[in-house]
PDB file of C-alpha atoms in Angstrom:
ATOM      1  CA  MET K   1     -59.177   5.240  -3.438  1.00 52.00           C
ATOM      2  CA  LYS K   2     -55.673   5.689  -2.060  1.00 54.00           C
ATOM      3  CA  VAL K   3     -53.489   8.159  -3.931  1.00 52.00           C
ATOM      4  CA  SER K   4     -49.726   7.545  -3.752  1.00 55.00           C
ATOM      5  CA  ARG K   5     -47.761  10.568  -2.719  1.00 59.00           C
ATOM      6  CA  VAL K   6     -45.204  11.908  -5.178  1.00 53.00           C
ATOM      7  CA  PRO K   7     -41.966  12.789  -3.370  1.00 59.00           C
ATOM      8  CA  ASP K   8     -41.078  16.452  -3.506  1.00 64.00           C
ATOM      9  CA  LEU K   9     -37.944  17.655  -5.318  1.00 60.00           C
ATOM     10  CA  HIS K  10     -36.156  18.460  -2.068  1.00 64.00           C
ATOM     11  CA  SER K  11     -36.569  14.874  -0.844  1.00 68.00           C
ATOM     12  CA  VAL K  12     -35.270  13.469  -4.135  1.00 66.00           C
ATOM     13  CA  HIS K  13     -32.173  15.678  -3.970  1.00 65.00           C
ATOM     14  CA  LEU K  14     -31.625  14.640  -0.364  1.00 68.00           C
ATOM     15  CA  TRP K  15     -31.758  10.942  -1.246  1.00 66.00           C
ATOM     16  CA  ILE K  16     -29.382  11.415  -4.187  1.00 67.00           C
ATOM     17  CA  PHE K  17     -26.937  13.276  -1.954  1.00 63.00           C
ATOM     18  CA  LEU K  18     -27.155  10.535   0.680  1.00 61.00           C
ATOM     19  CA  LEU K  19     -26.559   7.774  -1.862  1.00 55.00           C
ATOM     20  CA  LEU K  20     -23.566   9.611  -3.341  1.00 53.00           C
ATOM     21  CA  PHE K  21     -22.179  10.192   0.139  1.00 55.00           C
ATOM     22  CA  LEU K  22     -22.495   6.489   1.043  1.00 54.00           C
ATOM     23  CA  PHE K  23     -20.961   5.496  -2.305  1.00 50.00           C
ATOM     24  CA  ASN K  24     -17.969   7.747  -1.769  1.00 53.00           C
ATOM     25  CA  MET K  25     -17.568   6.493   1.795  1.00 53.00           C
ATOM     26  CA  ALA K  26     -17.404   2.929   0.464  1.00 60.00           C
ATOM     27  CA  ASP K  27     -14.899   3.925  -2.242  1.00 78.00           C
ATOM     28  CA  PRO K  28     -13.112   7.042  -0.956  1.00 82.00           C
ATOM     29  CA  TRP K  29     -10.414   7.220  -3.636  1.00 93.00           C
ATOM     30  CA  ARG K  30     -12.614   6.796  -6.719  1.00 93.00           C
ATOM     31  CA  GLU K  31     -12.881  10.551  -7.266  1.00 94.00           C
ATOM     32  CA  CYS K  32      -9.087  10.871  -6.971  1.00 96.00           C
ATOM     33  CA  MET K  33      -8.584   8.227  -9.637  1.00 97.00           C
ATOM     34  CA  ASP K  34     -11.169   9.736 -11.968  1.00 96.00           C
ATOM     35  CA  HIS K  35      -9.411  13.098 -11.713  1.00 97.00           C
ATOM     36  CA  CYS K  36      -6.050  11.403 -12.248  1.00 97.00           C
ATOM     37  CA  VAL K  37      -7.262   9.755 -15.458  1.00 98.00           C
ATOM     38  CA  GLU K  38      -8.290  13.125 -16.883  1.00 98.00           C
ATOM     39  CA  VAL K  39      -5.061  14.916 -15.970  1.00 98.00           C
ATOM     40  CA  THR K  40      -3.013  11.967 -17.309  1.00 98.00           C
ATOM     41  CA  LYS K  41      -4.767  12.263 -20.667  1.00 98.00           C
ATOM     42  CA  GLN K  42      -3.966  15.995 -20.727  1.00 98.00           C
ATOM     43  CA  ALA K  43      -0.328  15.183 -19.964  1.00 98.00           C
ATOM     44  CA  GLY K  44      -0.201  12.631 -22.771  1.00 98.00           C
ATOM     45  CA  LYS K  45      -1.603  15.186 -25.214  1.00 97.00           C
ATOM     46  CA  LEU K  46       1.112  17.653 -24.177  1.00 97.00           C
ATOM     47  CA  ILE K  47       3.797  15.001 -24.808  1.00 97.00           C
ATOM     48  CA  ARG K  48       2.433  14.120 -28.243  1.00 97.00           C
ATOM     49  CA  GLU K  49       2.341  17.795 -29.207  1.00 96.00           C
ATOM     50  CA  ALA K  50       5.938  18.240 -28.008  1.00 95.00           C
ATOM     51  CA  LEU K  51       7.080  15.405 -30.269  1.00 94.00           C
ATOM     52  CA  GLU K  52       6.105  17.517 -33.270  1.00 92.00           C
ATOM     53  CA  LYS K  53       8.608  20.230 -32.288  1.00 91.00           C
ATOM     54  CA  ASP K  54      12.353  20.470 -31.679  1.00 88.00           C
ATOM     55  CA  ILE K  55      13.311  18.884 -28.356  1.00 88.00           C
ATOM     56  CA  ALA K  56      15.802  20.734 -26.153  1.00 84.00           C
ATOM     57  CA  VAL K  57      17.718  18.298 -23.938  1.00 88.00           C
ATOM     58  CA  LYS K  58      19.682  18.817 -20.720  1.00 87.00           C
ATOM     59  CA  GLN K  59      21.733  16.417 -18.601  1.00 84.00           C
ATOM     60  CA  LYS K  60      21.037  15.634 -14.939  1.00 79.00           C
ATOM     61  CA  SER K  61      23.350  13.240 -13.085  1.00 76.00           C
ATOM     62  CA  SER K  62      25.187  11.822 -16.130  1.00 76.00           C
ATOM     63  CA  PRO K  63      25.430  12.140 -19.932  1.00 75.00           C
ATOM     64  CA  VAL K  64      22.639   9.537 -20.268  1.00 75.00           C
ATOM     65  CA  ASP K  65      20.372  10.910 -17.498  1.00 79.00           C
ATOM     66  CA  LEU K  66      18.354  13.310 -19.612  1.00 81.00           C
ATOM     67  CA  VAL K  67      15.636  15.875 -18.923  1.00 85.00           C
ATOM     68  CA  THR K  68      13.630  18.010 -21.296  1.00 88.00           C
ATOM     69  CA  GLU K  69      11.390  21.027 -20.941  1.00 92.00           C
ATOM     70  CA  THR K  70       8.475  18.659 -21.553  1.00 94.00           C
ATOM     71  CA  ASP K  71       9.330  16.556 -18.454  1.00 93.00           C
ATOM     72  CA  GLN K  72       9.136  19.693 -16.340  1.00 93.00           C
ATOM     73  CA  LYS K  73       5.998  21.100 -17.993  1.00 95.00           C
ATOM     74  CA  VAL K  74       4.127  17.801 -17.679  1.00 97.00           C
ATOM     75  CA  GLU K  75       5.009  17.428 -13.994  1.00 96.00           C
ATOM     76  CA  GLN K  76       3.915  21.010 -13.308  1.00 96.00           C
ATOM     77  CA  LEU K  77       0.623  20.358 -15.117  1.00 97.00           C
ATOM     78  CA  ILE K  78      -0.086  17.204 -13.113  1.00 98.00           C
ATOM     79  CA  ILE K  79       0.897  18.541  -9.696  1.00 97.00           C
ATOM     80  CA  SER K  80      -0.855  21.905 -10.085  1.00 97.00           C
ATOM     81  CA  SER K  81      -4.093  20.247 -11.208  1.00 97.00           C
ATOM     82  CA  ILE K  82      -4.097  17.714  -8.378  1.00 97.00           C
ATOM     83  CA  LYS K  83      -2.923  20.176  -5.729  1.00 97.00           C
ATOM     84  CA  GLU K  84      -5.740  22.567  -6.593  1.00 97.00           C
ATOM     85  CA  LYS K  85      -8.287  19.816  -5.955  1.00 96.00           C
ATOM     86  CA  TYR K  86      -6.492  18.048  -3.070  1.00 97.00           C
ATOM     87  CA  PRO K  87      -4.350  20.673  -1.317  1.00 97.00           C
ATOM     88  CA  THR K  88      -3.509  18.481   1.704  1.00 97.00           C
ATOM     89  CA  HIS K  89      -2.049  15.627  -0.351  1.00 97.00           C
ATOM     90  CA  SER K  90       1.683  14.982  -0.764  1.00 97.00           C
ATOM     91  CA  PHE K  91       3.723  14.566  -3.943  1.00 97.00           C
ATOM     92  CA  ILE K  92       6.866  12.736  -5.022  1.00 97.00           C
ATOM     93  CA  GLY K  93       7.730  13.732  -8.591  1.00 96.00           C
ATOM     94  CA  GLU K  94      10.849  12.830 -10.550  1.00 93.00           C
ATOM     95  CA  GLU K  95      11.659  16.380 -11.613  1.00 92.00           C
ATOM     96  CA  SER K  96      10.748  17.863  -8.215  1.00 94.00           C
ATOM     97  CA  VAL K  97      13.132  15.449  -6.505  1.00 93.00           C
ATOM     98  CA  ALA K  98      15.845  16.288  -9.056  1.00 88.00           C
ATOM     99  CA  ALA K  99      15.356  19.948  -8.072  1.00 89.00           C
ATOM    100  CA  GLY K 100      15.841  19.134  -4.374  1.00 91.00           C
ATOM    101  CA  ALA K 101      12.397  18.098  -3.072  1.00 93.00           C
ATOM    102  CA  SER K 102      12.102  15.249  -0.573  1.00 91.00           C
ATOM    103  CA  SER K 103      11.264  11.716  -1.655  1.00 94.00           C
ATOM    104  CA  ILE K 104      10.294  10.432   1.788  1.00 94.00           C
ATOM    105  CA  LEU K 105       7.070   8.412   1.617  1.00 97.00           C
ATOM    106  CA  THR K 106       4.664   9.077   4.522  1.00 97.00           C
ATOM    107  CA  ASP K 107       1.205   7.811   5.501  1.00 97.00           C
ATOM    108  CA  ASN K 108      -0.394  10.915   3.962  1.00 97.00           C
ATOM    109  CA  PRO K 109      -2.196  10.425   0.615  1.00 97.00           C
ATOM    110  CA  THR K 110       0.700  10.715  -1.824  1.00 98.00           C
ATOM    111  CA  TRP K 111       0.915  11.026  -5.601  1.00 98.00           C
ATOM    112  CA  ILE K 112       4.095   9.464  -7.053  1.00 98.00           C
ATOM    113  CA  ILE K 113       4.676  10.877 -10.525  1.00 98.00           C
ATOM    114  CA  ASP K 114       6.934  10.169 -13.475  1.00 97.00           C
ATOM    115  CA  PRO K 115       5.867  12.811 -16.004  1.00 97.00           C
ATOM    116  CA  VAL K 116       7.775  11.285 -18.926  1.00 97.00           C
ATOM    117  CA  ASP K 117       8.842   7.708 -18.248  1.00 97.00           C
ATOM    118  CA  GLY K 118      11.226   6.955 -21.064  1.00 96.00           C
ATOM    119  CA  THR K 119      12.796  10.382 -21.567  1.00 94.00           C
ATOM    120  CA  THR K 120      15.554   8.943 -23.765  1.00 93.00           C
ATOM    121  CA  ASN K 121      12.864   7.306 -25.903  1.00 96.00           C
ATOM    122  CA  PHE K 122      11.071  10.664 -26.066  1.00 95.00           C
ATOM    123  CA  VAL K 123      14.253  12.464 -27.162  1.00 94.00           C
ATOM    124  CA  HIS K 124      14.766   9.926 -29.963  1.00 94.00           C
ATOM    125  CA  ARG K 125      11.031   9.630 -30.727  1.00 95.00           C
ATOM    126  CA  PHE K 126      11.190   5.916 -29.923  1.00 96.00           C
ATOM    127  CA  PRO K 127       7.534   5.012 -29.380  1.00 95.00           C
ATOM    128  CA  PHE K 128       7.467   3.768 -25.760  1.00 97.00           C
ATOM    129  CA  VAL K 129       6.908   6.894 -23.686  1.00 98.00           C
ATOM    130  CA  SER K 130       4.519   7.008 -20.754  1.00 98.00           C
ATOM    131  CA  VAL K 131       3.028   9.113 -18.012  1.00 98.00           C
ATOM    132  CA  SER K 132       3.088   7.095 -14.793  1.00 98.00           C
ATOM    133  CA  ILE K 133       1.210   7.978 -11.597  1.00 98.00           C
ATOM    134  CA  GLY K 134       0.771   5.887  -8.470  1.00 98.00           C
ATOM    135  CA  PHE K 135      -1.354   6.924  -5.486  1.00 98.00           C
ATOM    136  CA  THR K 136      -0.524   5.700  -1.981  1.00 98.00           C
ATOM    137  CA  VAL K 137      -2.250   5.952   1.395  1.00 97.00           C
ATOM    138  CA  ASN K 138      -0.515   4.698   4.546  1.00 97.00           C
ATOM    139  CA  LYS K 139       2.384   3.753   2.231  1.00 97.00           C
ATOM    140  CA  GLU K 140       0.135   1.275   0.350  1.00 97.00           C
ATOM    141  CA  ILE K 141      -0.630   1.685  -3.356  1.00 98.00           C
ATOM    142  CA  GLU K 142      -4.354   2.343  -3.851  1.00 97.00           C
ATOM    143  CA  PHE K 143      -4.341   2.821  -7.623  1.00 98.00           C
ATOM    144  CA  GLY K 144      -2.027   3.321 -10.556  1.00 98.00           C
ATOM    145  CA  ILE K 145      -2.267   4.794 -14.036  1.00 98.00           C
ATOM    146  CA  VAL K 146       0.203   4.359 -16.892  1.00 98.00           C
ATOM    147  CA  TYR K 147      -0.519   6.115 -20.174  1.00 98.00           C
ATOM    148  CA  SER K 148       1.641   4.933 -23.068  1.00 98.00           C
ATOM    149  CA  CYS K 149       0.740   8.090 -24.929  1.00 97.00           C
ATOM    150  CA  ILE K 150       2.236   7.454 -28.370  1.00 96.00           C
ATOM    151  CA  GLU K 151       0.495   4.068 -28.520  1.00 96.00           C
ATOM    152  CA  ASP K 152      -2.598   5.670 -26.933  1.00 98.00           C
ATOM    153  CA  LYS K 153      -2.854   2.851 -24.384  1.00 98.00           C
ATOM    154  CA  LEU K 154      -4.220   3.853 -20.983  1.00 98.00           C
ATOM    155  CA  TYR K 155      -3.529   1.256 -18.284  1.00 98.00           C
ATOM    156  CA  THR K 156      -5.508   1.651 -15.068  1.00 98.00           C
ATOM    157  CA  ALA K 157      -5.755  -0.376 -11.873  1.00 98.00           C
ATOM    158  CA  ARG K 158      -7.381   0.049  -8.467  1.00 97.00           C
ATOM    159  CA  LYS K 159      -6.825  -2.121  -5.423  1.00 96.00           C
ATOM    160  CA  GLY K 160      -9.221  -5.055  -5.589  1.00 96.00           C
ATOM    161  CA  LYS K 161     -10.900  -3.828  -8.792  1.00 96.00           C
ATOM    162  CA  GLY K 162      -8.764  -5.365 -11.550  1.00 98.00           C
ATOM    163  CA  ALA K 163      -6.511  -3.954 -14.256  1.00 98.00           C
ATOM    164  CA  PHE K 164      -7.539  -2.525 -17.618  1.00 98.00           C
ATOM    165  CA  CYS K 165      -6.101  -1.236 -20.880  1.00 98.00           C
ATOM    166  CA  ASN K 166      -8.384   1.326 -22.551  1.00 98.00           C
ATOM    167  CA  GLY K 167     -11.201  -0.032 -20.411  1.00 98.00           C
ATOM    168  CA  VAL K 168     -10.702  -3.683 -21.400  1.00 98.00           C
ATOM    169  CA  PRO K 169      -9.694  -6.113 -18.588  1.00 98.00           C
ATOM    170  CA  ILE K 170      -6.133  -7.447 -18.819  1.00 98.00           C
ATOM    171  CA  LYS K 171      -4.404 -10.454 -17.273  1.00 98.00           C
ATOM    172  CA  VAL K 172      -0.852 -11.796 -17.178  1.00 98.00           C
ATOM    173  CA  SER K 173       0.063 -14.718 -19.436  1.00 98.00           C
ATOM    174  CA  GLY K 174       0.160 -17.197 -16.568  1.00 97.00           C
ATOM    175  CA  GLN K 175       3.375 -18.697 -17.981  1.00 98.00           C
ATOM    176  CA  GLU K 176       5.246 -20.735 -15.348  1.00 98.00           C
ATOM    177  CA  ASP K 177       8.072 -22.190 -17.441  1.00 98.00           C
ATOM    178  CA  ILE K 178      10.895 -19.676 -17.693  1.00 98.00           C
ATOM    179  CA  THR K 179      12.343 -21.466 -20.736  1.00 98.00           C
ATOM    180  CA  GLN K 180       9.147 -20.510 -22.578  1.00 98.00           C
ATOM    181  CA  SER K 181       9.205 -16.884 -21.469  1.00 98.00           C
ATOM    182  CA  LEU K 182      10.069 -13.478 -22.905  1.00 98.00           C
ATOM    183  CA  VAL K 183      11.908 -11.365 -20.322  1.00 98.00           C
ATOM    184  CA  LEU K 184      12.254  -7.589 -20.156  1.00 98.00           C
ATOM    185  CA  THR K 185      15.031  -5.581 -18.536  1.00 98.00           C
ATOM    186  CA  GLU K 186      16.887  -2.325 -19.156  1.00 97.00           C
ATOM    187  CA  MET K 187      20.571  -1.738 -19.781  1.00 92.00           C
ATOM    188  CA  GLY K 188      22.493   1.495 -19.755  1.00 87.00           C
ATOM    189  CA  PHE K 189      25.466   3.450 -18.511  1.00 86.00           C
ATOM    190  CA  LYS K 190      26.705   2.706 -14.971  1.00 89.00           C
ATOM    191  CA  LYS K 191      29.265   4.946 -13.262  1.00 88.00           C
ATOM    192  CA  ASP K 192      30.621   2.014 -11.269  1.00 94.00           C
ATOM    193  CA  PRO K 193      32.345  -0.454 -13.639  1.00 95.00           C
ATOM    194  CA  GLU K 194      31.566  -3.346 -11.268  1.00 97.00           C
ATOM    195  CA  HIS K 195      27.852  -2.502 -11.422  1.00 96.00           C
ATOM    196  CA  PHE K 196      28.077  -2.428 -15.226  1.00 95.00           C
ATOM    197  CA  LYS K 197      29.769  -5.827 -15.213  1.00 97.00           C
ATOM    198  CA  ILE K 198      27.034  -7.295 -12.970  1.00 97.00           C
ATOM    199  CA  MET K 199      24.255  -5.804 -15.132  1.00 97.00           C
ATOM    200  CA  MET K 200      25.663  -7.360 -18.300  1.00 97.00           C
ATOM    201  CA  GLY K 201      26.437 -10.613 -16.488  1.00 98.00           C
ATOM    202  CA  ASN K 202      22.808 -10.875 -15.355  1.00 98.00           C
ATOM    203  CA  ILE K 203      21.629 -10.549 -18.949  1.00 98.00           C
ATOM    204  CA  LYS K 204      23.991 -13.334 -20.011  1.00 98.00           C
ATOM    205  CA  THR K 205      22.795 -15.503 -17.110  1.00 98.00           C
ATOM    206  CA  ILE K 206      19.112 -15.101 -17.976  1.00 98.00           C
ATOM    207  CA  LEU K 207      19.718 -15.722 -21.690  1.00 98.00           C
ATOM    208  CA  SER K 208      21.688 -18.854 -20.812  1.00 98.00           C
ATOM    209  CA  ILE K 209      18.815 -20.502 -18.882  1.00 98.00           C
ATOM    210  CA  PRO K 210      17.675 -20.298 -21.767  1.00 98.00           C
ATOM    211  CA  VAL K 211      14.667 -18.015 -22.295  1.00 98.00           C
ATOM    212  CA  HIS K 212      12.955 -17.068 -25.558  1.00 98.00           C
ATOM    213  CA  GLY K 213      14.688 -13.700 -25.430  1.00 98.00           C
ATOM    214  CA  ILE K 214      15.283 -10.411 -23.639  1.00 98.00           C
ATOM    215  CA  ARG K 215      13.815  -7.079 -24.709  1.00 98.00           C
ATOM    216  CA  SER K 216      14.453  -3.504 -23.497  1.00 98.00           C
ATOM    217  CA  PRO K 217      11.576  -1.175 -24.465  1.00 97.00           C
ATOM    218  CA  GLY K 218      13.030   1.750 -22.463  1.00 97.00           C
ATOM    219  CA  SER K 219      10.148   2.635 -20.130  1.00 98.00           C
ATOM    220  CA  ALA K 220       9.891   0.865 -16.781  1.00 98.00           C
ATOM    221  CA  ALA K 221       6.172   1.598 -16.455  1.00 98.00           C
ATOM    222  CA  VAL K 222       5.458   0.286 -19.953  1.00 98.00           C
ATOM    223  CA  ASN K 223       7.560  -2.805 -19.217  1.00 98.00           C
ATOM    224  CA  MET K 224       5.400  -3.603 -16.204  1.00 98.00           C
ATOM    225  CA  CYS K 225       2.240  -3.130 -18.237  1.00 98.00           C
ATOM    226  CA  LEU K 226       3.554  -5.392 -21.013  1.00 98.00           C
ATOM    227  CA  VAL K 227       3.875  -8.159 -18.413  1.00 98.00           C
ATOM    228  CA  ALA K 228       0.450  -7.260 -17.004  1.00 98.00           C
ATOM    229  CA  CYS K 229      -1.260  -7.732 -20.376  1.00 98.00           C
ATOM    230  CA  GLY K 230       0.621 -10.927 -21.281  1.00 98.00           C
ATOM    231  CA  SER K 231       2.905  -9.549 -23.997  1.00 98.00           C
ATOM    232  CA  ALA K 232       5.943 -10.489 -21.895  1.00 98.00           C
ATOM    233  CA  ASP K 233       6.355 -12.869 -18.974  1.00 98.00           C
ATOM    234  CA  ALA K 234       8.798 -11.089 -16.659  1.00 98.00           C
ATOM    235  CA  TYR K 235      10.685  -7.877 -16.025  1.00 98.00           C
ATOM    236  CA  TYR K 236      13.547  -7.245 -13.622  1.00 98.00           C
ATOM    237  CA  HIS K 237      15.480  -4.062 -12.902  1.00 98.00           C
ATOM    238  CA  ILE K 238      17.984  -2.699 -10.377  1.00 97.00           C
ATOM    239  CA  GLY K 239      18.487   1.050 -10.081  1.00 95.00           C
ATOM    240  CA  ILE K 240      15.094   2.508 -10.998  1.00 95.00           C
ATOM    241  CA  HIS K 241      13.019   4.784  -8.746  1.00 97.00           C
ATOM    242  CA  CYS K 242       9.671   4.789  -6.954  1.00 98.00           C
ATOM    243  CA  TRP K 243       8.154   7.023  -9.665  1.00 98.00           C
ATOM    244  CA  ASP K 244       9.136   4.428 -12.281  1.00 98.00           C
ATOM    245  CA  MET K 245       7.409   1.647 -10.351  1.00 98.00           C
ATOM    246  CA  ALA K 246       4.366   3.019  -8.490  1.00 98.00           C
ATOM    247  CA  GLY K 247       1.847   3.158 -11.345  1.00 98.00           C
ATOM    248  CA  GLY K 248       2.907  -0.130 -12.912  1.00 98.00           C
ATOM    249  CA  ALA K 249       2.996  -1.936  -9.557  1.00 98.00           C
ATOM    250  CA  ALA K 250      -0.764  -1.427  -9.211  1.00 98.00           C
ATOM    251  CA  VAL K 251      -1.371  -2.620 -12.770  1.00 98.00           C
ATOM    252  CA  ILE K 252       0.724  -5.801 -12.491  1.00 98.00           C
ATOM    253  CA  THR K 253      -0.792  -6.728  -9.129  1.00 98.00           C
ATOM    254  CA  GLU K 254      -4.374  -6.263 -10.280  1.00 98.00           C
ATOM    255  CA  ALA K 255      -3.644  -8.179 -13.501  1.00 98.00           C
ATOM    256  CA  GLY K 256      -2.801 -11.244 -11.413  1.00 98.00           C
ATOM    257  CA  GLY K 257       0.964 -10.938 -11.659  1.00 98.00           C
ATOM    258  CA  VAL K 258       3.687 -11.317  -9.064  1.00 98.00           C
ATOM    259  CA  ILE K 259       5.869  -8.457  -7.841  1.00 98.00           C
ATOM    260  CA  MET K 260       8.807  -8.936  -5.495  1.00 98.00           C
ATOM    261  CA  ASP K 261      12.220  -7.673  -4.529  1.00 98.00           C
ATOM    262  CA  ILE K 262      15.136  -8.991  -6.574  1.00 97.00           C
ATOM    263  CA  SER K 263      16.259 -10.887  -3.461  1.00 96.00           C
ATOM    264  CA  GLY K 264      13.012 -12.871  -3.587  1.00 97.00           C
ATOM    265  CA  GLY K 265      11.580 -10.981  -0.608  1.00 97.00           C
ATOM    266  CA  PRO K 266       8.562  -8.645  -0.479  1.00 98.00           C
ATOM    267  CA  PHE K 267       8.405  -5.743  -2.920  1.00 98.00           C
ATOM    268  CA  ASP K 268       9.571  -2.445  -1.420  1.00 98.00           C
ATOM    269  CA  LEU K 269       8.497   0.631  -3.396  1.00 98.00           C
ATOM    270  CA  MET K 270      11.426   2.725  -2.160  1.00 98.00           C
ATOM    271  CA  SER K 271      14.129   0.080  -2.700  1.00 97.00           C
ATOM    272  CA  ARG K 272      14.821   0.955  -6.376  1.00 97.00           C
ATOM    273  CA  ARG K 273      14.637  -2.652  -7.552  1.00 97.00           C
ATOM    274  CA  LEU K 274      12.031  -5.228  -8.493  1.00 98.00           C
ATOM    275  CA  ILE K 275      10.993  -8.351 -10.339  1.00 98.00           C
ATOM    276  CA  VAL K 276       7.543  -8.644 -11.880  1.00 98.00           C
ATOM    277  CA  ALA K 277       6.359 -11.836 -13.522  1.00 98.00           C
ATOM    278  CA  SER K 278       3.399 -13.811 -14.774  1.00 98.00           C
ATOM    279  CA  SER K 279       3.917 -16.386 -12.007  1.00 98.00           C
ATOM    280  CA  ALA K 280       5.757 -16.937  -8.738  1.00 98.00           C
ATOM    281  CA  ALA K 281       7.783 -19.722 -10.382  1.00 98.00           C
ATOM    282  CA  ILE K 282       9.327 -17.369 -12.943  1.00 98.00           C
ATOM    283  CA  ALA K 283       9.873 -14.528 -10.451  1.00 98.00           C
ATOM    284  CA  GLU K 284      11.603 -16.841  -7.987  1.00 98.00           C
ATOM    285  CA  ARG K 285      13.805 -18.329 -10.698  1.00 98.00           C
ATOM    286  CA  ILE K 286      14.984 -14.874 -11.782  1.00 98.00           C
ATOM    287  CA  ALA K 287      15.651 -13.923  -8.133  1.00 98.00           C
ATOM    288  CA  LYS K 288      17.753 -17.069  -7.788  1.00 98.00           C
ATOM    289  CA  GLU K 289      19.760 -16.419 -10.959  1.00 98.00           C
ATOM    290  CA  ILE K 290      20.639 -12.734 -10.886  1.00 97.00           C
ATOM    291  CA  THR K 291      23.337 -10.973  -8.866  1.00 98.00           C
ATOM    292  CA  GLU K 292      22.507  -7.836  -6.879  1.00 96.00           C
ATOM    293  CA  PHE K 293      24.440  -4.587  -6.724  1.00 96.00           C
ATOM    294  CA  PRO K 294      23.751  -1.817  -4.204  1.00 94.00           C
ATOM    295  CA  CYS K 295      21.885   1.414  -4.947  1.00 93.00           C
ATOM    296  CA  ARG K 296      20.796   4.119  -2.525  1.00 94.00           C
ATOM    297  CA  ARG K 297      17.132   3.966  -1.497  1.00 96.00           C
ATOM    298  CA  ASP K 298      14.689   6.632  -2.611  1.00 96.00           C
ATOM    299  CA  ASP K 299      13.675   7.398   0.982  1.00 94.00           C
ATOM    300  CA  THR K 300      17.202   8.298   2.080  1.00 86.00           C
ATOM    301  CA  ASP K 301      17.650  12.073   2.115  1.00 64.00           C
ATOM    302  CA  SER K 302      21.389  12.476   1.944  1.00 50.00           C
TER     303      SER K 302
END
């Protein structure tokens, strides 16, 4: 009678190690994303706790460009946690750049971080505040995470793996008729009066198409996720930054949406402008209707 040989413990451990190694080779950034999810949740908890206290506010470039101690603490938390685990990776963070760090995007694995997207909302306790993190390799977005922490909605997306909200798959509305769409944008103070005039003129133009309406939730990353999950049909913006867009760009793409430059050309993460939409038809119509105004690129150190 033949007795089957029971593998020894060393062999079992060896096979497990080999399988894990092959799995990680096939999906090299999975561990990075898993770590990012955990640190994003910690950041969201810090923001929620800060909302229960007095909020000290400072100005950056203008009376409406605000920063709080929480912005800085959250960015420090995220960067220190990631840097400890991945010391060779690069970082572009909103508050780091404001303090003089470079915002040049390279081929190196790079974490693009907005610690509190919607700082004005945070200051006023308006409930659309998010932590937004995008991860790039060779200047391409590999994954993105947006945590709308007051709503407790965690949006995640990995290249080729789909988009999710709290683990549930999400998809854009698929709307192709702009007259049946809800459009998002943001409006605010502009130093250049001509830029202000163009911004307000674009809103009038879109409303006059007509569309069902325009909304301004106050967080670029949340806006992109609202389109990604079908709650809105388009979002356009001129004058935002790569840290506003990187996390949401992954989510909208993996949710089946369209993302492009406001000129109608390919999306450029460092260009400070974008259109996202549920369909190419709506994105192209918005690109045709709106007027551009110039803003300095994020990858220009001067």
